[in-house]
Every structure is written in C-alpha cells, then in structure tokens.
C-alpha cells in the first residue's frame, strides 16, 4: 500500500488553492466591490493558513495571517478593496507559493516588505495598525439577544467527510445552544442509507455574537447546505417538518430570495427583515451533479499511454495475422480485440485531455503585471476555454504563448497617448482564443495595436544580410523574418525584448509539436498569430501509403481527398507540377523523386491532396494501402536534420514506417511551384 506524504498532499492542495486565489484576486481587481469574490479570497487564505499550521508549515500560517485578517476587515466593511491591495495580495500569493515549494530559498526580508506594504495600505483605509500585526476591529454588539439558526445539509455531505455534529459543537462554542433535530425524513431501518444525511436542525443560540461569526462556522460547507439565520426577536416559533432541500418552482415568499424561500417553515410568516442566506452555490449547482475526481500523477498517465500504444501495435499485428489466414474464430477474436483496443485508446486519450482554460488562466497574471510595468492599460479576453487538448500539448504550449502575449503588449499595443491620437480606446485589447477545426486546434493571439511595420522588418533583414537590397519579396515572406533566430526590430534592449530570442523559439516549439504558425496583420488595426496544432502527440489516425518499396504514414487530419493521376492529367501538366482539381490549380510533389525510390512507378499512381491552413498540395504515391492507427515514435538525434519526417511508427508486421511532416512538404511544394511559375512569367 502506498502511503501518501501529508506534506506533499498539502502542497498539491495548496497549489490548487493558490491558482484559484490568483484568479479571484485578478477578478477582484476589476470589480473591487464584489462581495462573493471578497468572501472567496478570505476563505482561500483561511484554508491555507489553517492547513499550513496543521501540516507544520508555520511560516506559511504566520505570513498568511495578516492577509487573512485584512480580507476579514474588507468583508466586514471596515476598509475598501482596491487595486493596490489586490497588487500586494498577488505578491503575497507568490511569496506563499515559494514558502510552500522551497522554504529554504525564501528571503524573509521580502516577506516583511510585503507585509509592511499591506500595513501601509490598511493604515490609509482604517485606524492605525498595531506593530504586532493587523487585528480586526471589535465587533459591535448584536441588536438581538440571540439567534435562531435553521440548518439542512445536502444528503451526500457525509460522503465528503463532513461531520455535522462537529459543526453543532462549534456553534455551542459561541454561546448556550438549544438544538432540536427533526427525524421526519429518516426512513425505516431496512431502507436507511447510512451515508446520507437526512436530519435537519433548528438551533436557538443565546449569544450576542455577530451573524458573520455564525456564518464562519459553516464557511467550508456553504455549497452543500441551506442555512437561515434570523434574530430571535424576529423568528417565528419552530415548526416541523424541517427545511426542504428542494428548490421551489413557484415564486418566493415576500422578503426572501428564491433559493431560500424553501427554507422557511411552512407555517411561518415572512419577517420584516430578510433572513441571512448563506448558500453560496452557483445557480443550478447541485452536489448530485458534481463528478467525483481522483488526483493521479502525470507519470502514471504517461505510462498508461505508453502501454496503450504498445497494445495498439500488438493489435495491428494480430489483425494482420488473422486476415492472412482462414480461421474465422481467430478473425472474430481479432476484430473484438481491435474494438476493445480502440475504445481503450479513446478513453485513455480522453483522460489525458485538459481544458484550455487551465492554460489560459495563467496568462491573466502575466497581462496584469506587464500592463502595470509598461503603463499600458490592457483588457485580456479569452475565448474557447472549454476546448480540450492533450496535457502534453498544453504543457509545451505555455512558453510559446508567453512569448506571443509579451510581444503583443510590448510591440503591438500602443501607449494610451498614441492610441488616443488614432481615435482608439485608451485601453488596448488582447484576445486569446481556441477552437476546433477538424482534428486540429487553432490557438489565436490577437491584438488591436498598430500592426506590423513591414518596411521596418525589411530594413532590419537587409541590415542583417538576410536579403539583398531591392529583392522582390511579398509581405508574407518579409514577415517570416520575425521567426529568424536573433532577429529583432526593437531599438533598445530591455527586460522584455530586444535580444531576438522570442519568435524563433515559438516557431521551433510549434514545429516540434507538428504544428504551423499563421501570421496576419492590418496596419493600424492590429495583428493576429494563429497556431495550428494536433490534438495529441501520442496516437493519431494515419493513412498508410506505399512509395516504391517503402511504406509511409500521412496524418489523416491533413488529408482532404485522394484522386487518380491519369495520363490526361500528366499531359495537361506539360512537365510542370500542377494538377487541376475542380478548376483549381494544385501543385504536387512526386514522392518517388523526392525519396529517390528505385524501380518502375505503378501504372496507376494516386494523388493525395493535403492541406495546411489555406495551402493545398498533392502528394503522388504508388499505392494507398488504407487507414492505420499510428503510435508516434520520436526519431533519434541522428535524424534531427531530416525535416520531411516528424516521427516513425511500427506496423503490424513489425517493420517501421516513417510519418511524413506535411507542413514541411507543403513548404517544399510552394518553393517548387514558384520555380515552375518563374520561367512562365519570364
């Protein structure tokens, strides 16, 4: 049995909490008066502090205490939330993460400076803070001599590890309590589910404590309960049956919001002062709809994917052996195993799929900090967060997107003064979007800045000796110099740009992921960079072909159609590599010539029309064998200079087949098409 390290468990859970806290703080910077966000930030800090103390992270608990108390003051209305508090809280979040991940490397002076800055901000919004730390202002005495508290938990709360009796004991700590339980919903013993909580309570609390103190008792279970807190002098007599956990379909009673109308006893009249509802669940969010999750190490998922890949290869070998024989029973078993292997492959791929929102959320902080450092107000908009990709793709995509977003803010978005001169909003806009296109995902970074300065890029390329002065180049070709190693149009070197190590890294990374980059710009209106990426790098559907004696794989996602290369097509081409497909000229490559295949070509050659983006190219092959589930194996370092192939796979007979890199072949086809056109133009 594997024993989990409690400290590691805390680190994993704290990482999730800190990610959530960053999102909350960034949202709070936009809407400082949002009470739900303030409460959520307080709960996250409270949990980190309490859990840190429990697991021995005393420095984390001590540092978090001041910020927890500050947000307690904010939610009680003692001070106002503002962007300065959000900024220092984000710095505190980073420091807390370092304290958890690598406490020995943290500098206590940095932590002290962050706390001092918080004290300064708090001092400006309330009374002076004692030197020992921030202490909440004393609570005013409650107007009521006590409280009536109506409690009903969702049935599944026991399965989540919550003990309602412990919460009732916490209420007793606030003052003398009279607790009455209703067992009306508890069934007979033979129908009883011991894991369902079917008891509700009405508590009479004789205490001058505040409502906030009562709500704090149920802070961590608000999403899984109904709670109504009413002053005793306004409460109606206790009337069972107890609180109804179902959401009413009819109109709420006067003085109560719809989610809490069902909590009032049926015989009670609505009080003049509304009851305090503590349900914080989002509309329509029910415990029954929450899918249970299990935290699994990424290495185990990778190992599972490797095993599935080996199973797919073994299944292909079995199918080939079965179809070469005449035993019907073996063929039936092979078909069943093929069906099961395909289902297991899809399920495993689904487990590895991660929403793009998990990646997009990281860049909100990046935009926030760059906007502040450069003095350029920027709105960051994300679209398509629900789009899913393989977790490996998500991880490798992070660095390229950082470069693209930094470039968009630093080079693309103009200063507020310059934007006002061109009748633009003073606030720039960057949109990060993801969407499916066939078996690919398109990730786009778009800004509304000044666009690319083509003349400046060309001048820099000439200065660096990349092109001859006066050379005839299209705008698209000039823009491609941005991806050249060491190329930069920045006039000065800064912490953000000027060294020319950004866009070339983006291109290399995207090409290593078997993706392509499209760059478009409109002068004065902005630029757009689109990354076209496969869903996964593990297993793909491919088209198995033969060229000479060799067999190759073409990713099926890049294949548009297959047609026959007839003698008439050959005659019309007149030696040039163009094919007319429904009135459109499509350049084609003869893979026999490209691969220097030996022997005579097949009499009836086939053309596989492939596309990358808006560019189409035909690949002439000897034979199309059929579809093939392709387990991608990386090529060795000895083959790193072979650009026409992106990997290899194992076929059913145990032999290897190379996987064609369609993007590289499309580029080669464009070059040859231009060379074919040049004599004609002359």
XYZ file of C-alpha atoms in Angstrom:
682
model
C 0.000 0.000 0.000
C 1.336 3.419 -0.995
C 1.477 5.854 1.918
C 0.954 9.468 0.933
C 3.242 12.098 2.395
C 0.962 14.542 4.283
C 3.250 17.452 3.423
C 3.082 16.582 -0.277
C -0.690 16.328 -0.068
C -0.778 19.818 1.430
C 1.488 21.134 -1.332
C -0.785 19.742 -4.039
C -3.947 21.112 -2.453
C -2.277 24.450 -1.687
C -1.195 24.743 -5.337
C -4.834 24.423 -6.429
C -5.912 26.953 -3.806
C -3.231 29.439 -4.843
C -4.202 29.122 -8.507
C -7.801 29.761 -7.532
C -6.750 32.671 -5.317
C -4.858 34.306 -8.190
C -7.936 34.125 -10.392
C -10.095 35.560 -7.607
C -7.696 38.444 -6.978
C -7.459 39.312 -10.669
C -11.267 39.348 -10.890
C -11.397 41.443 -7.732
C -9.070 43.987 -9.346
C -11.766 44.530 -11.977
C -14.741 44.532 -9.563
C -13.439 45.574 -6.103
C -16.916 45.648 -4.551
C -17.866 42.066 -5.422
C -18.752 40.517 -2.059
C -18.609 36.951 -3.372
C -15.021 37.444 -4.566
C -14.004 39.021 -1.253
C -15.513 36.094 0.651
C -13.835 33.594 -1.690
C -10.416 35.239 -1.194
C -10.887 35.184 2.577
C -11.875 31.508 2.557
C -8.859 30.568 0.426
C -6.463 32.433 2.733
C -8.164 30.970 5.809
C -7.799 27.443 4.418
C -4.137 27.928 3.504
C -3.388 29.316 6.954
C -5.229 26.575 8.825
C -3.907 23.721 6.700
C -0.388 25.143 6.790
C -0.420 25.213 10.565
C -1.830 21.669 10.663
C 0.907 20.226 8.421
C 3.783 22.060 10.063
C 4.179 24.953 7.618
C 4.297 27.526 10.403
C 5.931 30.241 8.299
C 3.108 29.938 5.789
C 0.492 30.231 8.522
C 2.203 33.217 10.160
C 2.648 35.112 6.877
C -0.897 34.358 5.650
C -2.458 35.555 8.919
C -2.099 39.264 8.124
C -3.681 38.913 4.681
C -6.498 36.735 6.008
C -7.263 39.385 8.617
C -7.074 42.155 6.015
C -9.720 40.439 3.874
C -11.779 39.853 7.001
C -11.753 43.618 7.521
C -12.742 44.137 3.888
C -15.676 41.747 4.022
C -16.892 43.362 7.242
C -16.808 46.777 5.615
C -14.015 48.198 7.762
C -11.867 49.013 4.726
C -12.440 49.049 0.980
C -10.858 46.715 -1.508
C -8.825 48.450 -4.208
C -6.273 47.629 -6.871
C -3.336 48.433 -4.582
C -4.487 45.812 -2.091
C -5.012 43.357 -4.936
C -1.487 44.018 -6.233
C 0.187 43.464 -2.860
C -2.008 40.374 -2.330
C -0.786 38.925 -5.631
C 2.797 39.467 -4.476
C 1.886 37.752 -1.202
C 0.418 34.822 -3.124
C 3.718 34.382 -4.971
C 5.632 34.525 -1.688
C 3.319 31.938 -0.094
C 3.899 29.599 -3.041
C 7.658 29.924 -2.559
C 7.323 29.308 1.176
C 5.484 26.080 0.411
C 7.560 24.798 -2.517
C 11.052 25.866 -1.454
C 11.069 27.483 2.011
C 14.873 27.472 2.286
C 15.228 29.782 -0.713
C 12.840 32.449 0.542
C 14.158 35.760 1.760
C 12.389 36.864 4.974
C 13.098 40.497 4.067
C 10.853 40.166 1.007
C 8.031 38.815 3.159
C 8.478 41.614 5.681
C 8.381 44.214 2.889
C 5.130 42.745 1.538
C 3.510 42.826 4.992
C 4.728 46.381 5.611
C 3.180 47.479 2.323
C -0.096 45.827 3.349
C 0.036 47.651 6.700
C 0.570 50.941 4.891
C -2.458 50.360 2.684
C -4.585 49.313 5.639
C -3.452 52.354 7.651
C -4.711 54.543 4.836
C -8.149 52.995 4.974
C -8.771 52.500 8.717
C -7.243 53.200 12.105
C -3.553 52.611 12.748
C -2.470 49.014 12.791
C -0.594 47.723 15.832
C 3.027 46.822 15.248
C 2.344 43.189 16.043
C 0.091 42.775 13.023
C -3.346 43.584 11.720
C -6.136 42.957 14.186
C -9.798 43.130 13.270
C -11.812 45.961 14.718
C -14.002 44.874 17.614
C -17.398 43.619 16.587
C -20.357 45.794 17.555
C -22.828 44.121 19.840
C -25.654 42.424 18.016
C -29.045 44.060 18.208
C -30.631 40.742 19.083
C -30.208 38.797 22.302
C -29.721 35.657 20.283
C -30.274 33.857 17.020
C -32.404 31.159 15.521
C -30.378 29.046 13.060
C -32.065 26.674 10.600
C -29.726 24.051 9.148
C -30.231 21.443 6.424
C -27.356 19.666 4.698
C -27.439 18.004 1.314
C -27.706 14.208 1.742
C -24.232 13.476 0.321
C -22.311 15.696 2.725
C -21.279 12.722 4.887
C -19.504 11.150 1.902
C -17.327 14.257 1.655
C -16.001 13.767 5.184
C -18.102 16.455 6.900
C -19.411 15.721 10.381
C -22.486 17.892 11.158
C -22.119 17.190 14.896
C -18.713 18.897 14.909
C -20.305 21.987 13.349
C -23.012 21.979 16.012
C -20.269 21.843 18.657
C -18.681 24.902 17.014
C -21.992 26.710 17.401
C -22.094 25.755 21.099
C -18.692 27.429 21.470
C -20.372 30.744 20.595
C -22.820 30.530 23.472
C -25.565 28.463 25.108
C -27.468 26.493 22.477
C -30.716 24.584 22.364
C -30.593 22.106 19.476
C -33.699 20.407 18.113
C -33.335 17.744 15.432
C -36.060 16.587 13.088
C -36.041 12.935 12.036
C -39.087 13.189 9.773
C -37.153 12.293 6.630
C -35.311 9.337 8.136
C -36.767 6.130 6.581
C -37.283 2.722 8.123
C -34.135 0.801 9.020
C -34.243 -1.520 6.013
C -34.377 1.493 3.636
C -31.814 3.599 5.519
C -28.646 4.707 3.716
C -26.031 5.236 6.449
C -24.052 7.574 4.178
C -26.951 10.011 3.627
C -27.639 12.908 5.984
C -31.433 13.166 6.286
C -31.603 15.031 9.602
C -32.119 18.788 9.815
C -31.731 21.019 12.871
C -33.062 24.232 14.370
C -30.671 25.805 16.861
C -31.567 28.521 19.341
C -28.347 30.351 20.197
C -28.358 32.615 23.260
C -25.411 34.826 22.359
C -24.651 38.392 21.336
C -22.265 37.141 18.618
C -22.482 38.547 15.096
C -24.031 36.893 12.076
C -20.590 36.706 10.469
C -19.335 34.559 13.336
C -22.225 32.149 12.800
C -21.629 32.051 9.053
C -17.928 31.380 9.608
C -18.781 28.097 11.336
C -20.198 26.808 8.027
C -17.624 28.519 5.803
C -16.395 25.357 4.087
C -19.759 23.657 3.521
C -21.839 26.537 2.199
C -22.083 24.929 -1.218
C -23.595 21.801 0.342
C -26.218 23.143 2.699
C -29.072 25.534 3.312
C -28.705 27.964 6.194
C -31.041 30.665 7.516
C -30.005 32.904 10.404
C -32.727 35.032 11.998
C -32.650 37.229 15.152
C -34.632 35.618 17.947
C -36.930 38.607 18.350
C -37.963 38.243 14.686
C -38.078 34.449 14.436
C -41.316 32.519 14.238
C -41.884 29.555 16.542
C -40.228 26.307 15.484
C -42.453 24.396 13.112
C -41.617 20.991 11.708
C -41.442 19.448 9.076
C -37.918 20.697 8.667
C -36.156 22.709 5.977
C -36.839 21.449 2.465
C -33.667 20.939 0.419
C -35.518 21.046 -2.910
C -35.525 24.235 -4.937
C -39.103 25.591 -5.286
C -40.530 26.142 -8.731
C -43.069 28.751 -7.589
C -42.467 32.401 -6.635
C -40.570 33.095 -3.398
C -42.390 34.439 -0.383
C -42.123 38.176 0.266
C -38.894 39.133 1.962
C -36.951 36.022 0.884
C -34.840 35.280 -2.155
C -35.841 32.344 -4.318
C -33.130 29.904 -3.150
C -34.110 30.497 0.497
C -37.878 30.572 0.213
C -37.966 26.808 0.684
C -36.071 27.150 3.941
C -38.818 28.946 5.801
C -41.125 26.790 7.936
C -44.412 26.394 6.147
C -46.457 27.936 8.951
C -44.181 30.903 9.497
C -44.841 34.380 8.207
C -42.050 36.237 6.476
C -40.133 38.532 8.814
C -39.844 42.224 8.042
C -36.065 41.904 7.979
C -34.863 39.357 5.402
C -33.209 36.232 6.716
C -29.477 35.942 6.147
C -28.941 33.320 3.476
C -25.587 31.592 3.482
C -25.924 29.453 0.400
C -23.079 30.405 -1.928
C -23.580 27.788 -4.621
C -23.837 28.984 -8.178
C -27.301 28.827 -9.784
C -28.143 25.304 -10.755
C -25.134 23.909 -8.968
C -26.122 20.799 -7.027
C -23.995 18.291 -5.166
C -25.570 15.473 -7.132
C -24.180 16.949 -10.342
C -20.602 17.127 -9.107
C -18.431 14.436 -10.631
C -16.008 12.866 -8.222
C -12.352 13.191 -9.176
C -9.155 11.367 -8.329
C -5.730 13.006 -8.332
C -3.350 10.925 -10.450
C 0.351 11.531 -11.001
C 1.160 12.672 -14.543
C 3.850 9.999 -14.825
C 1.231 7.284 -14.391
C -0.869 8.736 -17.203
C 2.190 8.822 -19.445
C 2.960 5.196 -18.595
C -0.652 4.225 -19.295
C -0.460 5.949 -22.678
C 2.734 4.040 -23.498
C 1.054 0.748 -22.619
C -1.954 1.599 -24.785
C 0.390 2.429 -27.636
C 2.073 -0.959 -27.342
C -1.360 -2.591 -27.225
C -2.382 -0.830 -30.453
C 0.783 -2.100 -32.180
C 0.201 -5.658 -30.908
C -3.438 -5.495 -32.016
C -2.375 -4.412 -35.519
C -0.028 -7.417 -35.735
C -2.785 -9.746 -34.562
C -5.208 -8.349 -37.146
C -2.689 -8.837 -39.929
C -2.056 -12.459 -38.916
C -5.788 -13.160 -38.572
C -6.653 -11.743 -42.005
C -3.869 -13.693 -43.685
C -5.442 -16.967 -42.557
C -8.807 -18.675 -42.967
C -9.736 -19.385 -39.338
C -12.998 -17.485 -38.743
C -12.731 -17.825 -34.959
C -9.328 -16.106 -34.937
C -10.706 -13.340 -37.170
C -13.645 -12.793 -34.823
C -11.347 -12.568 -31.798
C -9.037 -10.159 -33.672
C -11.984 -7.916 -34.531
C -13.183 -7.935 -30.911
C -9.719 -7.058 -29.611
C -9.492 -4.298 -32.216
C -12.789 -2.857 -30.973
C -11.675 -3.035 -27.332
C -8.245 -1.552 -28.091
C -9.856 1.306 -29.995
C -12.200 2.018 -27.086
C -9.363 1.861 -24.580
C -7.314 4.211 -26.765
C -10.136 6.767 -26.935
C -10.779 6.526 -23.183
C -7.103 6.958 -22.337
C -6.838 9.897 -24.707
C -9.893 11.413 -23.029
C -8.294 11.063 -19.596
C -5.262 12.983 -20.859
C -7.350 15.776 -22.371
C -7.233 19.040 -20.422
C -9.373 22.173 -20.998
C -7.504 25.125 -22.453
C -8.903 27.212 -19.598
C -6.303 25.631 -17.306
C -3.636 27.190 -19.544
C -5.384 30.464 -20.348
C -5.795 31.297 -16.669
C -2.021 31.542 -16.236
C -1.753 34.482 -18.604
C -4.128 36.792 -16.765
C -1.404 37.480 -14.216
C 1.161 37.968 -16.999
C -1.028 40.574 -18.720
C -1.796 42.246 -15.380
C 1.894 42.636 -14.492
C 3.048 43.698 -17.979
C 0.235 46.220 -18.248
C 1.351 47.745 -14.953
C 5.080 47.690 -15.754
C 4.691 49.204 -19.257
C 1.978 51.675 -18.295
C -0.352 50.307 -20.982
C -3.887 49.517 -19.816
C -4.924 46.247 -21.470
C -8.098 44.187 -21.432
C -7.378 40.460 -21.672
C -10.177 38.383 -23.200
C -10.224 34.588 -23.508
C -12.496 32.557 -25.776
C -12.881 28.786 -26.008
C -11.578 27.818 -22.556
C -13.576 24.591 -22.802
C -11.561 23.437 -25.842
C -9.525 20.391 -24.829
C -6.032 19.249 -25.778
C -3.658 16.543 -24.650
C -1.942 17.519 -21.396
C 1.473 17.184 -23.035
C 0.429 19.686 -25.701
C -0.873 22.065 -23.033
C 2.434 21.936 -21.166
C 4.523 22.565 -24.282
C 2.251 25.354 -25.474
C 2.746 27.533 -22.383
C 6.132 29.066 -23.318
C 5.206 29.987 -26.929
C 2.051 31.737 -25.736
C 4.046 33.673 -23.128
C 6.312 34.999 -25.906
C 3.364 35.879 -28.148
C 1.459 37.718 -25.418
C 4.554 39.612 -24.275
C 5.238 40.678 -27.863
C 1.624 41.756 -28.343
C 1.770 44.031 -25.299
C 5.327 45.302 -25.772
C 5.392 45.754 -29.573
C 1.759 45.621 -30.666
C -0.289 47.672 -28.198
C 0.487 51.387 -28.413
C 0.708 53.753 -25.460
C -2.536 55.345 -24.270
C -1.487 58.754 -25.712
C -0.711 57.313 -29.128
C -3.966 55.333 -29.179
C -5.959 58.475 -28.400
C -4.298 60.216 -31.378
C -5.638 57.489 -33.691
C -9.162 57.589 -32.204
C -8.691 54.284 -30.393
C -9.758 53.438 -26.881
C -7.022 54.183 -24.337
C -7.262 50.570 -23.202
C -5.766 48.000 -25.536
C -7.276 44.599 -26.133
C -5.658 41.168 -26.409
C -7.778 38.145 -27.225
C -6.601 34.582 -26.652
C -8.903 32.105 -28.355
C -9.020 28.363 -29.039
C -11.319 26.367 -31.293
C -11.533 23.039 -33.065
C -11.043 22.771 -36.818
C -11.332 19.126 -37.819
C -8.702 17.147 -35.918
C -6.725 20.297 -35.121
C -6.923 23.021 -32.504
C -6.412 26.617 -33.567
C -4.997 28.881 -30.853
C -5.033 32.581 -31.765
C -3.400 35.568 -30.078
C -4.901 38.766 -31.483
C -4.293 42.384 -30.510
C -5.773 45.703 -31.627
C -2.428 47.513 -31.749
C -0.540 49.218 -34.560
C 0.123 46.074 -36.604
C 3.445 45.007 -38.112
C 5.744 47.605 -39.669
C 6.668 45.772 -42.880
C 9.143 48.427 -44.019
C 10.983 48.287 -40.714
C 11.153 44.482 -40.782
C 12.543 44.569 -44.322
C 15.132 47.203 -43.412
C 16.276 45.120 -40.456
C 16.504 41.997 -42.652
C 18.659 43.895 -45.163
C 20.807 45.255 -42.340
C 21.384 41.712 -41.052
C 22.249 40.474 -44.543
C 19.242 38.145 -44.752
C 18.138 39.604 -48.103
C 19.697 41.724 -50.788
C 18.554 45.360 -51.029
C 15.780 45.683 -53.588
C 14.945 41.966 -53.616
C 11.338 41.251 -54.616
C 9.506 39.731 -51.643
C 5.854 39.526 -50.640
C 4.657 40.874 -47.295
C 4.152 37.312 -46.089
C 7.768 36.438 -46.883
C 9.029 39.584 -45.162
C 7.025 38.834 -42.034
C 8.613 35.383 -41.838
C 11.932 37.048 -40.911
C 10.402 37.642 -37.466
C 10.912 33.925 -36.829
C 14.594 34.039 -37.816
C 16.999 33.352 -34.902
C 18.374 36.567 -33.410
C 16.014 38.804 -35.405
C 14.537 41.759 -33.533
C 13.196 45.166 -34.579
C 13.458 46.599 -31.060
C 15.586 49.747 -30.971
C 16.791 49.119 -27.431
C 17.336 46.027 -25.318
C 15.017 45.853 -22.311
C 13.899 43.277 -19.796
C 11.102 42.313 -22.196
C 12.555 42.425 -25.694
C 15.404 43.303 -27.993
C 17.537 40.161 -27.995
C 15.710 38.296 -30.752
C 15.182 35.062 -28.826
C 11.386 35.072 -28.776
C 9.673 34.285 -32.059
C 12.280 31.792 -33.278
C 11.700 29.809 -30.062
C 7.978 29.932 -30.761
C 8.456 28.567 -34.276
C 10.789 25.750 -33.218
C 8.463 24.677 -30.421
C 5.342 24.719 -32.580
C 7.034 22.796 -35.403
C 8.266 20.226 -32.871
C 4.607 19.778 -31.917
C 3.797 19.111 -35.607
C 2.031 22.469 -35.811
C 2.230 25.539 -38.018
C 2.052 29.315 -37.493
C -0.073 31.773 -39.494
C 0.727 35.472 -39.095
C -1.612 38.202 -40.356
C -1.642 41.942 -39.772
C -3.619 45.041 -40.691
C -1.587 48.249 -40.318
C -3.111 50.442 -37.662
C -5.603 47.813 -36.541
C -3.537 45.009 -35.033
C -2.019 41.604 -35.653
C -3.076 38.004 -35.256
C -0.911 34.920 -34.728
C -2.667 31.575 -35.191
C -1.123 28.289 -34.056
C -2.479 25.180 -35.787
C -1.877 22.169 -33.576
C -2.838 18.493 -33.482
C -4.962 17.343 -30.558
C -2.286 14.982 -29.308
C 1.277 13.849 -29.880
C 0.714 10.237 -28.813
C -1.590 8.302 -31.155
C -3.098 9.595 -34.393
C -5.153 8.239 -37.260
C -2.962 7.957 -40.336
C -3.172 6.980 -43.980
C -0.735 4.184 -44.861
C 0.802 4.586 -48.347
C 3.485 2.908 -50.455
C 6.155 4.690 -52.477
C 8.422 2.252 -54.275
C 9.206 -0.464 -51.737
C 8.828 1.858 -48.739
C 5.725 2.466 -46.656
C 4.890 5.792 -45.065
C 2.191 7.380 -42.917
C 0.365 10.650 -43.684
C -1.615 12.155 -40.732
C -5.251 11.705 -41.685
C -6.138 15.166 -40.310
C -4.120 16.745 -43.169
C -5.741 14.658 -45.942
C -8.511 16.287 -47.972
C -9.110 13.764 -50.751
C -7.472 11.067 -52.888
C -7.656 11.049 -56.693
C -6.011 9.104 -59.510
C -3.225 10.679 -61.579
C -4.373 9.831 -65.109
C -2.409 10.046 -68.348
C -4.594 13.020 -69.325
C -3.553 14.836 -66.140
C 0.082 14.122 -66.971
C -0.382 15.520 -70.471
C -2.116 18.683 -69.244
C 0.682 19.311 -66.723
C 3.195 19.573 -69.613
C 6.104 18.766 -67.327
C 5.051 21.246 -64.639
C 3.933 20.046 -61.229
C 0.354 21.316 -61.263
C -2.928 19.432 -61.170
C -6.363 20.826 -61.921
C -8.754 19.834 -59.122
C -12.271 21.097 -59.909
C -10.919 24.150 -61.686
C -8.268 24.965 -59.080
C -4.560 24.521 -59.728
C -2.913 22.408 -57.018
C 0.867 21.898 -57.047
C 2.005 18.355 -56.459
C 5.177 16.529 -55.434
C 6.246 13.135 -56.742
C 7.331 11.314 -53.610
C 9.203 8.745 -55.773
C 11.533 11.507 -56.958
C 11.747 13.079 -53.520
C 12.652 9.784 -51.820
C 14.745 8.540 -54.770
C 12.739 5.316 -54.902
C 14.100 2.510 -57.097
C 12.165 0.525 -59.671
C 9.344 1.443 -62.016
C 6.408 3.518 -60.864
C 2.997 1.856 -60.631
C 0.910 2.401 -63.781
C -1.993 3.911 -61.829
C -0.483 6.382 -59.404
C -2.606 8.197 -56.812
C -2.569 11.830 -55.685
C -3.301 12.560 -52.026
C -4.436 16.189 -51.705
C -3.284 17.551 -48.347
C -3.730 20.964 -46.773
C -2.151 23.072 -44.075
C -4.234 26.141 -43.385
C -5.340 27.572 -46.737
C -2.487 25.969 -48.672
C -3.063 22.730 -50.608
C -0.548 20.372 -52.167
C -0.803 16.972 -53.839
C 1.472 14.062 -52.960
C 1.882 11.469 -55.731
C 2.214 7.909 -54.361
C 2.248 4.427 -55.858
C -0.432 2.883 -53.647
C -2.877 3.823 -50.896
C -2.963 0.869 -48.502
C -5.558 2.173 -46.023
C -6.127 3.827 -42.649
C -3.828 2.979 -39.757
C -3.828 3.749 -36.038
C -0.410 5.308 -35.652
C 1.583 5.236 -32.431
C 4.119 8.031 -32.868
C 7.726 7.267 -32.005
C 10.287 10.067 -31.994
C 13.263 9.920 -34.329
C 16.735 9.708 -32.847
C 19.062 12.695 -32.579
C 20.997 11.317 -35.536
C 17.963 12.143 -37.706
C 17.358 15.628 -36.308
C 18.265 17.200 -39.681
C 15.672 15.133 -41.588
C 12.874 17.676 -41.965
C 10.434 15.746 -44.166
C 9.561 13.277 -41.393
C 8.066 14.036 -37.994
C 8.457 10.572 -36.476
C 8.047 6.854 -37.092
C 5.666 4.056 -36.180
C 5.616 0.264 -36.002
C 3.387 -1.564 -38.490
C 1.535 -4.786 -37.914
C 4.309 -6.924 -39.426
C 6.879 -5.386 -37.085
C 8.512 -3.154 -39.702
C 8.888 0.607 -39.293
C 7.188 3.314 -41.339
C 8.155 6.985 -41.369
C 5.500 9.647 -40.682
C 5.507 12.466 -43.234
C 5.691 16.049 -41.993
C 3.004 17.579 -44.197
C 3.882 21.154 -43.194
C 7.442 20.739 -44.463
C 6.230 19.093 -47.670
C 3.764 21.948 -48.260
C 6.620 24.446 -47.906
C 8.732 22.443 -50.334
C 5.809 22.271 -52.757
C 5.361 26.051 -52.622
C 9.036 26.579 -53.420
C 8.866 24.229 -56.414
C 5.614 25.819 -57.584
C 7.265 29.244 -57.564
C 10.205 27.890 -59.564
C 7.775 26.408 -62.097
C 5.967 29.726 -62.461
C 9.147 31.786 -62.860
C 10.026 30.694 -66.455
C 6.407 31.188 -67.499
C 6.363 34.688 -66.043
C 9.598 35.497 -67.841
